[in-house]
Amino acid sequence: MDLRPIAQVLFGIDGILNTALYVPQMVRTWKVPQGTSLSTWGFWTLTSADGVFYAVVAARNLELALVLGGNLLGCSTIFAIAVLRQRRWKRKTA
């Protein structure tokens, strides 16, 4: 029995859910920007970009690239929100 199609479907569902679960963190980052670690989210953004690069260039795997692309989108969005909101928050408190 070939389990690859089942694995692909489960991996795709995981990728969609994983990406969707970034949304609550985005909302939280918007509301409380000073509580978000720029170094952590910046690093996760870089590692996600590296993962997409690996999936496209080395593995040549579209499914992997799409899932890791979702991670890249989520991490980079949170990082960008945090940078923008923290700058505004610092201006208001200065």
Coordinates of C-alpha atoms in Angstrom, one line a residue:
M1 CA 0.0 0.0 0.0
D2 CA 1.4 3.4 -1.0
L3 CA 1.1 5.8 1.9
R4 CA 2.5 8.8 0.0
P5 CA -0.8 10.3 -1.0
I6 CA -2.0 10.1 2.6
A7 CA 1.2 11.7 3.9
Q8 CA 0.9 14.5 1.3
V9 CA -2.7 15.2 2.4
L10 CA -1.8 15.2 6.1
F11 CA 1.2 17.4 5.4
G12 CA -0.9 19.8 3.4
I13 CA -3.5 20.0 6.2
D14 CA -0.8 20.6 8.7
G15 CA 0.6 23.4 6.6
I16 CA -2.7 25.1 6.3
L17 CA -3.4 24.8 10.1
N18 CA 0.1 25.9 11.0
T19 CA -0.2 29.0 8.8
A20 CA -3.6 29.8 10.2
L21 CA -2.4 29.6 13.7
Y22 CA -0.1 32.6 13.1
V23 CA -3.2 34.8 13.0
P24 CA -3.7 35.0 16.8
Q25 CA -0.1 35.9 17.3
M26 CA -0.4 38.6 14.7
V27 CA -3.4 40.1 16.6
R28 CA -1.6 39.9 19.9
T29 CA 1.5 41.5 18.4
W30 CA -0.7 44.3 17.0
K31 CA -2.3 44.9 20.5
V32 CA 0.8 44.4 22.6
P33 CA 3.9 45.1 20.4
Q34 CA 6.3 45.6 23.2
G35 CA 5.8 41.9 24.3
T36 CA 7.1 40.5 21.0
S37 CA 10.7 39.4 20.6
L38 CA 12.1 40.9 17.4
S39 CA 15.2 38.6 17.6
T40 CA 13.1 35.5 17.9
W41 CA 10.6 36.3 15.1
G42 CA 13.5 37.7 12.9
F43 CA 15.4 34.5 13.3
W44 CA 12.3 32.4 12.6
T45 CA 11.7 34.5 9.5
L46 CA 15.3 33.8 8.3
T47 CA 15.1 30.1 9.0
S48 CA 11.7 29.9 7.2
A49 CA 13.2 31.7 4.2
D50 CA 16.1 29.2 4.3
G51 CA 13.6 26.4 4.4
V52 CA 11.8 27.6 1.3
F53 CA 15.1 28.0 -0.5
Y54 CA 16.0 24.4 0.4
A55 CA 12.6 23.1 -0.7
V56 CA 12.8 24.8 -4.0
V57 CA 16.5 24.4 -4.9
A58 CA 17.7 21.2 -3.1
A59 CA 14.6 19.1 -2.6
R60 CA 12.6 20.4 -5.6
N61 CA 9.5 19.7 -3.6
L62 CA 6.5 21.9 -4.2
E63 CA 4.5 20.7 -1.2
L64 CA 7.4 21.4 1.2
A65 CA 8.0 24.8 -0.4
L66 CA 4.3 25.7 0.0
V67 CA 4.2 24.7 3.7
L68 CA 7.4 26.4 4.5
G69 CA 6.2 29.4 2.5
G70 CA 3.2 29.6 4.8
N71 CA 5.6 29.6 7.8
L72 CA 7.7 32.4 6.1
L73 CA 4.5 34.4 5.5
G74 CA 3.4 34.1 9.1
C75 CA 6.8 34.8 10.7
S76 CA 7.6 37.7 8.5
T77 CA 4.2 39.3 9.0
I78 CA 4.5 39.0 12.8
F79 CA 8.1 40.4 12.6
A80 CA 6.9 43.3 10.4
I81 CA 4.0 44.1 12.6
A82 CA 6.2 44.0 15.7
V83 CA 8.8 46.3 14.2
L84 CA 6.2 48.9 13.1
R85 CA 4.2 48.8 16.3
Q86 CA 7.2 48.9 18.6
R87 CA 8.5 52.0 16.7
R88 CA 5.2 53.7 17.1
W89 CA 4.9 52.7 20.8
K90 CA 8.5 54.0 21.5
R91 CA 7.6 57.3 19.9
K92 CA 4.5 57.7 22.0
T93 CA 6.3 56.9 25.2
A94 CA 9.3 59.1 24.4

